[in-house]
Short mmCIF file of C-alpha atoms and ligand atoms in Angstrom, two decimals:
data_model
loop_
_atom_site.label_atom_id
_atom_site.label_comp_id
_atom_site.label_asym_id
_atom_site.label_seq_id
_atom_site.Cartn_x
_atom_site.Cartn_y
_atom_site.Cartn_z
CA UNK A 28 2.82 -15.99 -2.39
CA UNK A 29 0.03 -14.02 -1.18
CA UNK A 30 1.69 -10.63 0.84
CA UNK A 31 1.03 -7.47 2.20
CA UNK A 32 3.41 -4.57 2.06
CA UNK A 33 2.74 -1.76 4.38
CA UNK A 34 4.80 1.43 6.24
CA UNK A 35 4.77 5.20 6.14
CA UNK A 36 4.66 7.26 2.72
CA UNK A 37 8.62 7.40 1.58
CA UNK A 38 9.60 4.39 3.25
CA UNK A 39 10.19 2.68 -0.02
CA UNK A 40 7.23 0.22 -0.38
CA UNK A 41 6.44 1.17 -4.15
CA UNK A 42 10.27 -0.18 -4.67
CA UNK A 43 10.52 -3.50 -2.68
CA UNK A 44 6.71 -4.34 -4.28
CA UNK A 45 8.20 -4.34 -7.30
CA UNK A 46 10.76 -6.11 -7.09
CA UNK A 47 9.34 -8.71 -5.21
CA UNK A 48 6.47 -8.77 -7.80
CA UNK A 49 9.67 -9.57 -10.28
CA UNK A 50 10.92 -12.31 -8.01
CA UNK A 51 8.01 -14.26 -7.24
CA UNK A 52 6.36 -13.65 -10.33
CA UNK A 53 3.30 -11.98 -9.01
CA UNK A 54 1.50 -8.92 -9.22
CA UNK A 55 2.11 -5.45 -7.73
CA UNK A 56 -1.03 -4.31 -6.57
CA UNK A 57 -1.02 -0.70 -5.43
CA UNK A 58 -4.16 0.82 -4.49
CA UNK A 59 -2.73 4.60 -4.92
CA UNK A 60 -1.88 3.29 -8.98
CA UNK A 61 -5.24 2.06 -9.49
CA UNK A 62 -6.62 5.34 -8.49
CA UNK A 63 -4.07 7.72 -10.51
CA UNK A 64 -5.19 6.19 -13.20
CA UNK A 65 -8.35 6.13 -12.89
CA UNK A 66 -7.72 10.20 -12.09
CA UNK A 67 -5.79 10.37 -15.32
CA UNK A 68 -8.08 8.53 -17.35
CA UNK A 69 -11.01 10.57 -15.96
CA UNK A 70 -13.26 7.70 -14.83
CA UNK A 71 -16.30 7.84 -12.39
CA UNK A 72 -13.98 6.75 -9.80
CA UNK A 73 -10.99 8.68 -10.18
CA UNK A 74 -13.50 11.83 -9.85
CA UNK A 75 -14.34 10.71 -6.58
CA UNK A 76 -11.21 9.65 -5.60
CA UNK A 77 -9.43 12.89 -6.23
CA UNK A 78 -11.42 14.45 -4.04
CA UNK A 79 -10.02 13.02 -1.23
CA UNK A 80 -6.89 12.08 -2.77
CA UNK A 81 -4.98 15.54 -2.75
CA UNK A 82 -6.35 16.57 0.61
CA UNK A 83 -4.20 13.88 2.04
CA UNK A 84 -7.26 11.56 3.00
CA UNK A 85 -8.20 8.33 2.85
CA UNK A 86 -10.74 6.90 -0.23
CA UNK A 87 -13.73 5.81 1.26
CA UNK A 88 -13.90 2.34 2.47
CA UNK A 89 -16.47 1.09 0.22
CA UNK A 90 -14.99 2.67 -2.98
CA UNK A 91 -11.10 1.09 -1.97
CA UNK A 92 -12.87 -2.40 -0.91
CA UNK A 93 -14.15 -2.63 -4.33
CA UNK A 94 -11.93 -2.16 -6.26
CA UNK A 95 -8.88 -4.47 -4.38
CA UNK A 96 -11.86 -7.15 -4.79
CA UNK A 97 -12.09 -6.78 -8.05
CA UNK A 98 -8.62 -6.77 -8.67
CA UNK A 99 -8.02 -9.86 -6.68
CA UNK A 100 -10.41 -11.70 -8.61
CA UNK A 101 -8.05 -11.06 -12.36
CA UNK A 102 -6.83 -13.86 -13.53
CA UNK A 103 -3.22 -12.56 -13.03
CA UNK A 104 -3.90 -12.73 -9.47
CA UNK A 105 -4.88 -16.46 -9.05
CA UNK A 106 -1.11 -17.41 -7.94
CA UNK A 107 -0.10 -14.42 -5.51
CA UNK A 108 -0.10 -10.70 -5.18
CA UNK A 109 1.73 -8.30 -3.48
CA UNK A 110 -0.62 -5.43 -2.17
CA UNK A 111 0.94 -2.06 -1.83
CA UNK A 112 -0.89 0.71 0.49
CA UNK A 113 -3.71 -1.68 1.55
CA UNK A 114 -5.38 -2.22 4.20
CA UNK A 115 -4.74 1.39 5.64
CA UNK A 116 -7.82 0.84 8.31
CA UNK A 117 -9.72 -1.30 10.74
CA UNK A 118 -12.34 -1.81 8.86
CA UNK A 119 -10.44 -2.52 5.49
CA UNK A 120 -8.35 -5.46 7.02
CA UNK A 121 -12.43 -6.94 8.11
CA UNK A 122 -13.19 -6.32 3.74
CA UNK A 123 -9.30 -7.55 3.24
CA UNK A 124 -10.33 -11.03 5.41
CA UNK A 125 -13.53 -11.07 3.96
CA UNK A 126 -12.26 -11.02 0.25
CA UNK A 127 -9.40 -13.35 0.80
CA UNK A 128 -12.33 -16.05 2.79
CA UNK A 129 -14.26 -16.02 -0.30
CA UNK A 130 -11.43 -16.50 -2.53
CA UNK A 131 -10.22 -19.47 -0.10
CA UNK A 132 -6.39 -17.55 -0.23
CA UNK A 133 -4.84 -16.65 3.25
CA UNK A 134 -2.25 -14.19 3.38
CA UNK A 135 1.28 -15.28 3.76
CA UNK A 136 3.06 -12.68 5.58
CA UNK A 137 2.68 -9.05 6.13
CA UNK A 138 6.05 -7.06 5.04
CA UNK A 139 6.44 -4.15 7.42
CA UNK A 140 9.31 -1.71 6.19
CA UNK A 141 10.41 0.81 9.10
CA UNK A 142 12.26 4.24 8.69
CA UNK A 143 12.86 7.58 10.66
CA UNK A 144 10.32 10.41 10.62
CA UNK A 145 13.07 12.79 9.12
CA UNK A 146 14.56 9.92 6.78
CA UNK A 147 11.24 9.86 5.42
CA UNK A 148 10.33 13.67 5.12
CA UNK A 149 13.55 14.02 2.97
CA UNK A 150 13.06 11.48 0.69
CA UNK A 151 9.20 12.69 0.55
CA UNK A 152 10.37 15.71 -0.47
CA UNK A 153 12.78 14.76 -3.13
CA UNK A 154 10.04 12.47 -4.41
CA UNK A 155 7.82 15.34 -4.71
CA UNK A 156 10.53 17.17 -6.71
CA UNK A 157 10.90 14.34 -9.51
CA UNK A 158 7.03 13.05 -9.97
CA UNK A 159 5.35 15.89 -9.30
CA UNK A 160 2.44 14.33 -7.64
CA UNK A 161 -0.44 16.18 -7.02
CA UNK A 162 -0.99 15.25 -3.09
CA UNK A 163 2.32 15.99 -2.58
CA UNK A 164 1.95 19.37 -1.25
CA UNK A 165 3.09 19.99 2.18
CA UNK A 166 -0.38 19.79 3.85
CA UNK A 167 -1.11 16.74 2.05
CA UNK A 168 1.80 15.08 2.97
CA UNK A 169 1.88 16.13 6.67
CA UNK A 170 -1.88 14.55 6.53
CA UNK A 171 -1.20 11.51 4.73
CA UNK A 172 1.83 10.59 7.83
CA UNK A 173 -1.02 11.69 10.37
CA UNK A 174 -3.47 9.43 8.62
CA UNK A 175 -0.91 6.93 8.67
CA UNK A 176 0.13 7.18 12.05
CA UNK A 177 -3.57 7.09 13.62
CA UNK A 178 -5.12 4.68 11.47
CA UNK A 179 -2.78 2.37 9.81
CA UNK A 180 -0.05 1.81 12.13
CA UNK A 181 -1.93 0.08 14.86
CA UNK A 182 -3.13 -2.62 11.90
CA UNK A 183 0.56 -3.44 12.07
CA UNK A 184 0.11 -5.12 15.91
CA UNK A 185 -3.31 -6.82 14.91
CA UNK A 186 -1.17 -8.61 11.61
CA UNK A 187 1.63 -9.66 14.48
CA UNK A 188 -0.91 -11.14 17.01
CA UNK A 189 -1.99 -13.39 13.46
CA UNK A 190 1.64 -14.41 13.30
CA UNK A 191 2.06 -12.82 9.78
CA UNK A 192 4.10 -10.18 10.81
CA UNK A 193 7.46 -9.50 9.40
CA UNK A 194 9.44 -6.09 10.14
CA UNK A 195 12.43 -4.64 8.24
CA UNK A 196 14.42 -1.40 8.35
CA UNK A 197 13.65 0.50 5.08
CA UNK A 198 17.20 2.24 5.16
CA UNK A 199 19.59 1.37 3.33
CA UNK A 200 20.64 -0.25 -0.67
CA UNK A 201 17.51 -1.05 -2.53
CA UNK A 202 19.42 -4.14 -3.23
CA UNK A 203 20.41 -5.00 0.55
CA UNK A 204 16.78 -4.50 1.96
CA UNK A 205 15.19 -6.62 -1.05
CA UNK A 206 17.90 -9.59 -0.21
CA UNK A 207 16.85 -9.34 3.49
CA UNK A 208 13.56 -9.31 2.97
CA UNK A 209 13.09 -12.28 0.09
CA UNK A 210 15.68 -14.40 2.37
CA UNK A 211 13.31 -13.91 5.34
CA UNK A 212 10.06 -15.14 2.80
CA UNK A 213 11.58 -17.96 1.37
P1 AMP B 6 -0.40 5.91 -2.09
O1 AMP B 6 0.09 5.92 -3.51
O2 AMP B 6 -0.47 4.52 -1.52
O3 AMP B 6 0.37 6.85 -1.22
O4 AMP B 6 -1.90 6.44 -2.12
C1 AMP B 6 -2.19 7.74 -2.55
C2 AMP B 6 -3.54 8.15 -2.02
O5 AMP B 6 -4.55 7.27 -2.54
C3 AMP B 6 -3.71 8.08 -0.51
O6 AMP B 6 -3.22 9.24 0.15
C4 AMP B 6 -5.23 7.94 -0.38
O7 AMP B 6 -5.86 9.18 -0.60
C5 AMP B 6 -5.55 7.04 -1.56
N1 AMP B 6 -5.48 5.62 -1.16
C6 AMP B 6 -4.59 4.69 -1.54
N2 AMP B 6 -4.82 3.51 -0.95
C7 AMP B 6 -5.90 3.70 -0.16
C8 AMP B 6 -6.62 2.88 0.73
N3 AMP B 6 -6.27 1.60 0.97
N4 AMP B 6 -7.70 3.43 1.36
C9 AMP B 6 -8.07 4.69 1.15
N5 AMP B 6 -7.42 5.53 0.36
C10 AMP B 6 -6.34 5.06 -0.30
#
């Protein structure tokens, strides 16, 4: 199973990746993990990530594209993935196609997980309380939605004209919204 899971910051895509990782037997991939710890571990990379990182941006292209091709080409990865907070552009779903065409792997499905702007401001905020992330200032958060809104959103209609597209409300039990969603997958 080969899937992507995307939606606004808060929505709960962290959760459901994990536990559909634990269900199919396949790794969580999040993009945002691989560069905290690359920030914590003080690489090259996590340097240059930061830098964009707590303002709320996105990574550039080229750095992100690297290092989800990489990643795709573990041996862990060889039966299925789930990636969490990629593609978040255009021109990342082009690298994402590109990747998966040399790797002979199409995507199964695209797991799209909805939620209020308010809904997701409050659990932002609570989430901010309890991990004490560094981009989760105000500013950065407010930028990360806008970033999200402009650039990653529309994505979502280009994965529906493919016929990959599957949308589910991200409110509600954990529990209720993972059984929805793996009954949908198969
Ligand atoms: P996340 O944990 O998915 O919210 O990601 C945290 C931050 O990492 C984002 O606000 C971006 O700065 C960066 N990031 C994560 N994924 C990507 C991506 N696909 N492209 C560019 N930047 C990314």
């Amino acid at each position: 199973m080969r899937l992507l899971i995307m939606g606004p910051q808060g929505v709960g895509k962290g959760t459901q990746a994990a536990l559909l990782s634990e269900h199919y037997g396949i790794p969580a991939i999040s993009t945002g993990d691989i560069f905290r710890y690359n920030i914590k571990n003080k690489t090259e990379l996590g340097v240059e990530a930061l830098k964009y990182i707590d303002k709320g941006e996105l990574v550039p292209d080229e750095l992100t594209n690297k290092i989800v091709k990489d990643r795709l080409a573990m041996d862990d990865a060889k039966n299925g993935w789930i990636l969490d907070g990629y593609p978040r552009n255009a021109s990342q779903v082009e690298a994402l196609d590109a990747i998966l065409a040399d790797l002979n792997t199409p995507l199964d499905a695209v797991v799209a997980l909805d939620a209020e702007h308010d809904v997701l401001m409050e659990r932002m905020k609570k989430r901010a309380e309890i991990e004490g992330r560094s981009d989760d200032t105000p500013e950065a958060i407010a930028k990360r939605l806008d970033v999200y809104a402009k650039e990653t959103a529309p994505l979502l209609a280009t994965y529906e004209e493919r016929g990959l597209l599957k949308t589910f409300n991200g409110v509600g039990s954990v529990e209720e919204i993972q059984s929805t969603i793996v009954a949908e997958l198969g």
